[in-house]
Short mmCIF file of C-alpha atoms in Angstrom, two decimals:
data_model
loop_
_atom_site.label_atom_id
_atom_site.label_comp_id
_atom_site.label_asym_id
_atom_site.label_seq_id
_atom_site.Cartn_x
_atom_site.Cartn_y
_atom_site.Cartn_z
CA UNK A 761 9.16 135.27 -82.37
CA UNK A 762 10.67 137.19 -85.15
CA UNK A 763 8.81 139.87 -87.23
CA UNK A 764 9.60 139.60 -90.91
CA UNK A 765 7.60 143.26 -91.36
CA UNK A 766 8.28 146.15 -88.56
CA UNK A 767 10.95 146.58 -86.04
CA UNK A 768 8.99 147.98 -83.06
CA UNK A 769 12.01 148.49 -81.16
CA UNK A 770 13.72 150.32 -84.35
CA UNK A 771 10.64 152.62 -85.29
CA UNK A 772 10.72 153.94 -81.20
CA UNK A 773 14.80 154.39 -81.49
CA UNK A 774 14.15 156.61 -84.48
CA UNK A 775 11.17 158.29 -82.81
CA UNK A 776 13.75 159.27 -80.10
CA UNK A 777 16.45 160.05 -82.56
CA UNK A 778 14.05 163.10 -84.62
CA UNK A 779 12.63 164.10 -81.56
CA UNK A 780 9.23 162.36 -81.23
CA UNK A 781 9.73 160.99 -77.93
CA UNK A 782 11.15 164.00 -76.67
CA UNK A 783 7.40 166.00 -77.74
CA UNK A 784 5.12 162.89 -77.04
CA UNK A 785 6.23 162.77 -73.25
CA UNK A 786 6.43 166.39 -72.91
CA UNK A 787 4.11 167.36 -69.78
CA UNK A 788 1.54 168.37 -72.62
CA UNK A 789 2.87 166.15 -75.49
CA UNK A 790 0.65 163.05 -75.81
CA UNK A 791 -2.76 165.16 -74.79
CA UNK A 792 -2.31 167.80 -77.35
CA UNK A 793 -1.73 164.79 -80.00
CA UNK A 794 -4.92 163.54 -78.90
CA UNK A 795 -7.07 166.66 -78.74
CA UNK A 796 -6.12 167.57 -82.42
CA UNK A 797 -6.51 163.29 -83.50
CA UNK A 798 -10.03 163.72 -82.27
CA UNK A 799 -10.40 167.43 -83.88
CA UNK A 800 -9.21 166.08 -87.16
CA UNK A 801 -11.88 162.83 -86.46
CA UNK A 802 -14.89 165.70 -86.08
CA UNK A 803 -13.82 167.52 -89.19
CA UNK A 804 -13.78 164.15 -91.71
CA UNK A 805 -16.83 162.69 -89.77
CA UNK A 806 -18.77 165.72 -90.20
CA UNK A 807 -18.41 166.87 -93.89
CA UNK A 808 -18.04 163.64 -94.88
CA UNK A 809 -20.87 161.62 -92.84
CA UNK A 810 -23.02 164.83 -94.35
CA UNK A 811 -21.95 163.05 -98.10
CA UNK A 812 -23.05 160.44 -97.06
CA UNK A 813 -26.41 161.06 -95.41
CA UNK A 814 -27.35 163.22 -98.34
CA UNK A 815 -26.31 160.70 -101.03
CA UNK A 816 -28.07 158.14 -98.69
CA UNK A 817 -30.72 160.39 -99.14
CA UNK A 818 -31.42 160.38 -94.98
CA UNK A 819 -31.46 164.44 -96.01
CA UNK A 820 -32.52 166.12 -98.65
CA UNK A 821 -33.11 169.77 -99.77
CA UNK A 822 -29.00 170.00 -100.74
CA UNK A 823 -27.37 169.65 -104.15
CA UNK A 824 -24.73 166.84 -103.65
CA UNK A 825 -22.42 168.98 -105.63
CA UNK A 826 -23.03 172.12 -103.19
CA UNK A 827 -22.37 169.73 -100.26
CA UNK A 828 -19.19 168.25 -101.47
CA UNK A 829 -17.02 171.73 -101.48
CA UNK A 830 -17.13 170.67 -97.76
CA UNK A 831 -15.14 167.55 -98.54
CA UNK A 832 -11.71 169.39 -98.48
CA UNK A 833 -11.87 169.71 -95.22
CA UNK A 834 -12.68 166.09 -94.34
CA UNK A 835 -9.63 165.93 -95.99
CA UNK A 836 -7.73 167.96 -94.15
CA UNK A 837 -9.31 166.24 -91.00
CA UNK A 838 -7.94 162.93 -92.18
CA UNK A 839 -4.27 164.39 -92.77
CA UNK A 840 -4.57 165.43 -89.26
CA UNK A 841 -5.17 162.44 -87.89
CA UNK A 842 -3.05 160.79 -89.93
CA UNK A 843 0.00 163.16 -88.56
CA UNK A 844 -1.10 162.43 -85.53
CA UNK A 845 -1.80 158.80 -85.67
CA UNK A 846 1.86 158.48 -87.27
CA UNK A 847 3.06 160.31 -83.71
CA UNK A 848 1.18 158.01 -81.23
CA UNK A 849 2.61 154.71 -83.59
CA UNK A 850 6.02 156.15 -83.75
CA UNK A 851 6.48 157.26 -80.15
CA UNK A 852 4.87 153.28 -78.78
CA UNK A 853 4.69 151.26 -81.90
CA UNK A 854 4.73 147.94 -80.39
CA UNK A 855 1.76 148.96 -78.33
CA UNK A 856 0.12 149.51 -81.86
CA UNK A 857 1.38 147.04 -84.19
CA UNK A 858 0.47 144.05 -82.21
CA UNK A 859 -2.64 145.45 -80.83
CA UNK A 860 -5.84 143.81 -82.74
CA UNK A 861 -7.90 147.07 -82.63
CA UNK A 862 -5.28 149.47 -84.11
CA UNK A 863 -5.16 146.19 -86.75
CA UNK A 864 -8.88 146.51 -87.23
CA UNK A 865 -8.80 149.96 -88.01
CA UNK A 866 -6.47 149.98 -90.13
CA UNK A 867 -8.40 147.62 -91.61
CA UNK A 868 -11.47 149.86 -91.60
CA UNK A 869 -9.59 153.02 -93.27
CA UNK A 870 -8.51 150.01 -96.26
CA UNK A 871 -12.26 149.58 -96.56
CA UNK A 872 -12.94 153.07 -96.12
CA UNK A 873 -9.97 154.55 -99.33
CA UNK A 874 -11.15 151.27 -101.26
CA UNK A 875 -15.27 152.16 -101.34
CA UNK A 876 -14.33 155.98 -101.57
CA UNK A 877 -11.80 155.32 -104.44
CA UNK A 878 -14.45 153.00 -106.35
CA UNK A 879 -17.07 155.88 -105.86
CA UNK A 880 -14.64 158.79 -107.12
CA UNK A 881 -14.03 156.14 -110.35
CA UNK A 882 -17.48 155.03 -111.04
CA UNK A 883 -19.94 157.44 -110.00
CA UNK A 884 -19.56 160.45 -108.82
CA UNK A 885 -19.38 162.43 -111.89
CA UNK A 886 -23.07 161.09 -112.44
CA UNK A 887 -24.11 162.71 -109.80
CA UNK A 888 -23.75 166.54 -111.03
CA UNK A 889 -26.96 166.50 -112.81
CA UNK A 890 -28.57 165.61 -109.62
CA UNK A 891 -30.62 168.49 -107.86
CA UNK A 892 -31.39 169.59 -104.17
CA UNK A 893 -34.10 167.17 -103.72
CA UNK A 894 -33.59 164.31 -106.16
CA UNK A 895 -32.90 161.03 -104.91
CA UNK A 896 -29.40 159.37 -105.44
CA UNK A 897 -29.34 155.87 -107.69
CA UNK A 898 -28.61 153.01 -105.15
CA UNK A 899 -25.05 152.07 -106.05
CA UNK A 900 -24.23 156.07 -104.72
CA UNK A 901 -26.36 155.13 -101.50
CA UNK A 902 -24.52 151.45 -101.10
CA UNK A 903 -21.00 153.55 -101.45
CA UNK A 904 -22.57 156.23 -99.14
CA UNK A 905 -23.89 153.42 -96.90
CA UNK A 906 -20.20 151.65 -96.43
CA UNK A 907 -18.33 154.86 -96.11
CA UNK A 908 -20.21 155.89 -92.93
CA UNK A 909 -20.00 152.35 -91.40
CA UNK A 910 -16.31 151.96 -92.06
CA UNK A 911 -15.33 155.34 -90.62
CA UNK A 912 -17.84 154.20 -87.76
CA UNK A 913 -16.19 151.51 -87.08
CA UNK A 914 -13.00 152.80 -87.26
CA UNK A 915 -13.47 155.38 -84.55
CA UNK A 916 -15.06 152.43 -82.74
CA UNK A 917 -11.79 150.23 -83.40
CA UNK A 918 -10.22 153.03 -82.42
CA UNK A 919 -11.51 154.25 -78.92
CA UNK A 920 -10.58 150.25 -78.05
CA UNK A 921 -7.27 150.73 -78.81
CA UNK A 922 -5.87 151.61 -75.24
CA UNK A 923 -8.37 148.57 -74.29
CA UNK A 924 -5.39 146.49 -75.07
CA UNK A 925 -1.99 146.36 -73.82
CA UNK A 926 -0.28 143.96 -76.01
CA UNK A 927 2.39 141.40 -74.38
CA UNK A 928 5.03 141.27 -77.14
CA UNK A 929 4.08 139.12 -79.81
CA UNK A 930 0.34 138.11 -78.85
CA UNK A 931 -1.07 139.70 -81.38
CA UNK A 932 0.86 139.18 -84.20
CA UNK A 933 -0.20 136.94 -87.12
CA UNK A 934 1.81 137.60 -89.23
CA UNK A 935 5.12 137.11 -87.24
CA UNK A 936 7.02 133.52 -86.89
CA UNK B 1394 -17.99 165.59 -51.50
CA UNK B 1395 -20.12 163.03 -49.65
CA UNK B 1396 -22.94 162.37 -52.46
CA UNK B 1397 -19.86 161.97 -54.50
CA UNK B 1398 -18.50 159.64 -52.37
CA UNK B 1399 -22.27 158.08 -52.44
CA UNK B 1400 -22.27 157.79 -56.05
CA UNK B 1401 -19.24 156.02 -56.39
CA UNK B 1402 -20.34 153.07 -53.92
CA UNK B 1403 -23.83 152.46 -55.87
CA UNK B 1404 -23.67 149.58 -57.83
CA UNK B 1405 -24.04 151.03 -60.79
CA UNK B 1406 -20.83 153.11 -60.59
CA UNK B 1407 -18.74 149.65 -59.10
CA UNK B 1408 -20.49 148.08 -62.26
CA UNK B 1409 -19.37 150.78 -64.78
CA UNK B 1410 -15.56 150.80 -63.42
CA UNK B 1411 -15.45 146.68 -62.53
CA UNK B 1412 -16.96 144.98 -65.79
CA UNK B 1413 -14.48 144.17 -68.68
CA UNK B 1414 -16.88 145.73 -71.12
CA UNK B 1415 -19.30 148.44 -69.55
CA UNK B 1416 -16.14 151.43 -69.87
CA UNK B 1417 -15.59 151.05 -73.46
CA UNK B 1418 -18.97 150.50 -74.04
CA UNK B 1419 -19.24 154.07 -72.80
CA UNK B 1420 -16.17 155.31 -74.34
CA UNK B 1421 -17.23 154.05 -77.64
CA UNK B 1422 -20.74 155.22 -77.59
CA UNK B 1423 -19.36 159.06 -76.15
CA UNK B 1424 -16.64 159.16 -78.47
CA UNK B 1425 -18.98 158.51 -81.68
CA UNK B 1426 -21.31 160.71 -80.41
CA UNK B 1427 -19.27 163.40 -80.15
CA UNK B 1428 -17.96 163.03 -83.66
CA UNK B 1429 -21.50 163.04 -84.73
CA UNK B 1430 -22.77 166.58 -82.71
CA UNK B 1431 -19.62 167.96 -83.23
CA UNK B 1432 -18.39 167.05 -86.51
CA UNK B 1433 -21.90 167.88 -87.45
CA UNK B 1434 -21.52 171.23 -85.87
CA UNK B 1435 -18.04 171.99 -87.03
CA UNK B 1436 -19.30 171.86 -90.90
CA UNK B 1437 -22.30 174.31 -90.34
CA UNK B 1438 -19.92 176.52 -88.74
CA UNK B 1439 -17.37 176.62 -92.02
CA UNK B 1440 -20.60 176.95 -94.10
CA UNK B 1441 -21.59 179.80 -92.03
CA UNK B 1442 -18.25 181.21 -92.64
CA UNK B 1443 -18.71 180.75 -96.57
CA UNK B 1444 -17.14 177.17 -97.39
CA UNK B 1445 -19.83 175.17 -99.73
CA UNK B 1446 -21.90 178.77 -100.13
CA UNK B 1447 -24.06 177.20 -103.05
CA UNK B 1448 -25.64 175.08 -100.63
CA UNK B 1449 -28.50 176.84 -99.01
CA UNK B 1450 -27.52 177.58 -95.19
CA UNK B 1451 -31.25 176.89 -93.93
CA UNK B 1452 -31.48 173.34 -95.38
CA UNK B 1453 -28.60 172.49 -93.44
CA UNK B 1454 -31.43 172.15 -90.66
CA UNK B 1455 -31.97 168.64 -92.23
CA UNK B 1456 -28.73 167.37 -90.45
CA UNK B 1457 -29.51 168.65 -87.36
CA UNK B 1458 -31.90 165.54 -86.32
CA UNK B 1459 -28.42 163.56 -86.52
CA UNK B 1460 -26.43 166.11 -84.19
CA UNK B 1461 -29.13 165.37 -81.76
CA UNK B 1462 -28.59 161.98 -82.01
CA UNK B 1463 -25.10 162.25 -81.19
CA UNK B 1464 -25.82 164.42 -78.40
CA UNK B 1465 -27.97 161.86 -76.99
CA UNK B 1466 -25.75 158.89 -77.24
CA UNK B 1467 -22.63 161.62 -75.83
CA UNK B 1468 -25.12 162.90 -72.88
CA UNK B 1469 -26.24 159.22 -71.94
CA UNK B 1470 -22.87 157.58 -71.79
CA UNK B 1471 -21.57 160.47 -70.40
CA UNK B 1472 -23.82 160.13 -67.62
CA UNK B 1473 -22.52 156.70 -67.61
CA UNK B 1474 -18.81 157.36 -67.23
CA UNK B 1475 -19.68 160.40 -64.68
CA UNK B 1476 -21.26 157.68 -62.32
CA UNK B 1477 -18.02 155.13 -62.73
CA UNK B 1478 -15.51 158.02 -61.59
CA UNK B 1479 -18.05 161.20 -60.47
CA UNK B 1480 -15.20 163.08 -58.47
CA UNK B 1481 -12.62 162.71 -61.25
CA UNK B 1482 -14.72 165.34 -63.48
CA UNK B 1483 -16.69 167.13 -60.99
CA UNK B 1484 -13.47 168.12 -59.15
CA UNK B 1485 -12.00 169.19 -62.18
CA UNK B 1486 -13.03 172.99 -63.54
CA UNK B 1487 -12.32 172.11 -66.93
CA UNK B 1488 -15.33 169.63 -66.87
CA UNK B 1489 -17.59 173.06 -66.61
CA UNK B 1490 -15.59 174.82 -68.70
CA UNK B 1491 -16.43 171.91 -71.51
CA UNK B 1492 -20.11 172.13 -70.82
CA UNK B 1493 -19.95 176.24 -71.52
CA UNK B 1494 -18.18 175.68 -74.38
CA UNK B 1495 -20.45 173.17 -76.30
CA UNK B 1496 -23.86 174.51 -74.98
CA UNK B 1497 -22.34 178.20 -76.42
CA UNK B 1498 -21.50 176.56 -79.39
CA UNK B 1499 -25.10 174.48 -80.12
CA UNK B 1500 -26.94 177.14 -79.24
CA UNK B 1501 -24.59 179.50 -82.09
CA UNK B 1502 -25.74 176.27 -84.70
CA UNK B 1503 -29.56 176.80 -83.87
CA UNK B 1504 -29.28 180.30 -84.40
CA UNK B 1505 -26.88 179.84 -87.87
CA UNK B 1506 -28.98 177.35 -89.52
CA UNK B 1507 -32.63 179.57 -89.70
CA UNK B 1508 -30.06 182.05 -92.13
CA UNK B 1509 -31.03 185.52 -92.47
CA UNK B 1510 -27.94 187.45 -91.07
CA UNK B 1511 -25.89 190.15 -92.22
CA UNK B 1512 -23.08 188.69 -94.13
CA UNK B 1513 -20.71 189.77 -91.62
CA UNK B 1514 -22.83 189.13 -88.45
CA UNK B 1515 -22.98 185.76 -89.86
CA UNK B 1516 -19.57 185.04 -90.12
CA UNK B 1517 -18.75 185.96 -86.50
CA UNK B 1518 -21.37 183.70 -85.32
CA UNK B 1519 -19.89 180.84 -87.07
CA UNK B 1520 -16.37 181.44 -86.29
CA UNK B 1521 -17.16 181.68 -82.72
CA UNK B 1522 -19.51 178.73 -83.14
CA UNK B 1523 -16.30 177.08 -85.01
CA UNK B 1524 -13.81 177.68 -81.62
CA UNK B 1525 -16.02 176.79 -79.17
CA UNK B 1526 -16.89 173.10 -80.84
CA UNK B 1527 -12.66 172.86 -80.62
CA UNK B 1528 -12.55 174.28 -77.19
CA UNK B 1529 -15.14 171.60 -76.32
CA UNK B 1530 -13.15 168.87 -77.57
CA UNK B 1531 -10.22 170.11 -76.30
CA UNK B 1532 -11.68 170.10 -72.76
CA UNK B 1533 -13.24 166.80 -73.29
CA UNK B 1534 -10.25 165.03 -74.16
CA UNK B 1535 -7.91 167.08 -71.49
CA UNK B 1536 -10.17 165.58 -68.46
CA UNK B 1537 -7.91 162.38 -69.05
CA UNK B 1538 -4.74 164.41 -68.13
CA UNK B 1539 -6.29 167.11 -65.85
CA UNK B 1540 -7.72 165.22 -63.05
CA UNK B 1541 -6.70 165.51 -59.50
CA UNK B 1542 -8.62 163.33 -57.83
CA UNK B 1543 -9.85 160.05 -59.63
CA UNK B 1544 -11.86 158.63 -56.46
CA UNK B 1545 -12.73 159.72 -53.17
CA UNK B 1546 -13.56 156.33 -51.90
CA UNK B 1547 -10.88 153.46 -52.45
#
């Protein structure tokens, strides 16, 4: 079967060629990847899934615009993981590309920039006016609502990932 | 050594290692719950050190409900995947070491979150609060690469 998108085998050489293989199976490599992917995990999943409940109103008693100077660092949680997501996919990409629960969530984080982008575009400037224990208008709970399950289920998708050990091509629907 | 070996002949334990699903199930449910008590903990501890000051530091007590939860779900699948392979952690020093780091960090949050603390005494306790969540992870997540024994049985 022929894949008209990615070149596993090409991504790994260049992995090896800039030196990503060489720190990935260091003695330490791969582990310290993962300690700071699930660091950078806690930080986005905590300041943001705080957004969330609060514009969910699950809490109240905090001004939604107080809350989100937190949001930064869910941001700088998510470049982490991205790094280090781009590491794991470099160093073993076909174990990744053809694997249906790194497909699912990527799928998820789609879902996940989509809702948040939508949010950011339609209503979260009408939320300044809001105080510490006002209720949010339902569309901000239904974004609020969809944000926490995708990044839920993305972290699920994601602990299944090593579930799978992909043969090749099983996994691949968009290949020929 | 021997309860260990005890534990890992139960059914339960040949259940949580043999099934397709039961592992992930726990791996799931422990890694979501982590994210939840610790990601949780991690942003009191930056608003203890100042990040978000606007927002009143004792209402962050609201959220903590949702930190317990995760603890829970971490705690009871932990159990879970502590009966599957019990030598592989309790062998393993770093397994303690985890447990002082995130029962030193929770019991920092508890303290942060009723407020009332010199600025600066304040900021200490959340920074330390703020390494010892990462320690815990870092623990956590080095148990996969630190073991020496998986099984004493087999």
């Amino acid at each position: 079967m022929m894949d008209p998108i990615f070149n596993p085998a090409a991504i790994i050489a260049w992995g090896k060629s800039v030196g990503v293989a060489t720190l990935m199976s260091a003695r330490w490599g791969w582990a310290s990847v993962e300690v700071i992917h699930f660091i950078g995990i806690c930080l986005l999943f905590g300041t943001v899934g705080m957004f969330d409940l609060r514009m969910m109103n699950a809490v109240r008693g905090i001004s939604l615009m107080a809350l989100h100077r937190l949001v930064p660092y869910g941001v700088l949680g998510f470049a982490l993981c991205v790094m280090t997501g781009a590491l794991f996919v470099i160093a073993a990409a076909d174990q990744y590309l053809y694997n249906p629960a790194w497909q699912l969530k990527m799928l998820m984080l789609v879902i996940a920039g989509v809702n948040m982008a939508a949010f950011y575009l339609t209503t979260f400037t009408r939320l300044a006016a809001l105080g510490e224990d006002d209720a949010p208008p339902w569309t901000a709970r239904l974004f609020a609502a969809i944000s926490l399950l995708s990044w839920i289920a993305a972290i699920t998708a994601g602990r299944v990932i090593t579930a799978y050990r992909p043969p090749g091509w099983f996994w691949c629907a968009w290949c020929q | 050594m021997q309860i260990l070996a005890w534990i890992e002949q139960t059914a339960l334990s040949v259940f949580v290692r043999q099934d397709d699903y039961a592992y992930f199930w726990l791996l799931i449910a422990h890694a979501l719950g982590m994210a939840l008590l610790v990601g949780g903990g991690i942003a009191i501890s930056l608003r203890g050190l100042g990040v978000a000051s606007s927002a009143r530091l004792e209402r962050f007590a609201g959220f903590i409900p949702y930190m317990w939860l995760g603890a829970a779900l971490a705690i009871v699948s932990g159990l879970g995947l502590l009966i599957g392979y019990p030598a592989k952690a309790l062998t393993n020093p770093i397994f303690a070491l985890k447990f002082i780091c995130l029962i030193g960090a929770a019991l920092l949050i508890q303290r942060i979150v009723r407020g009332q603390r010199p600025p600066k005494q304040m900021r200490m306790m959340a920074g330390a609060s703020l390494a010892l969540w990462l320690a815990g992870v870092a623990c956590g997540k080095l148990l996969l690469h630190t073991y020496t024994i998986l099984m004493i049985t087999e």
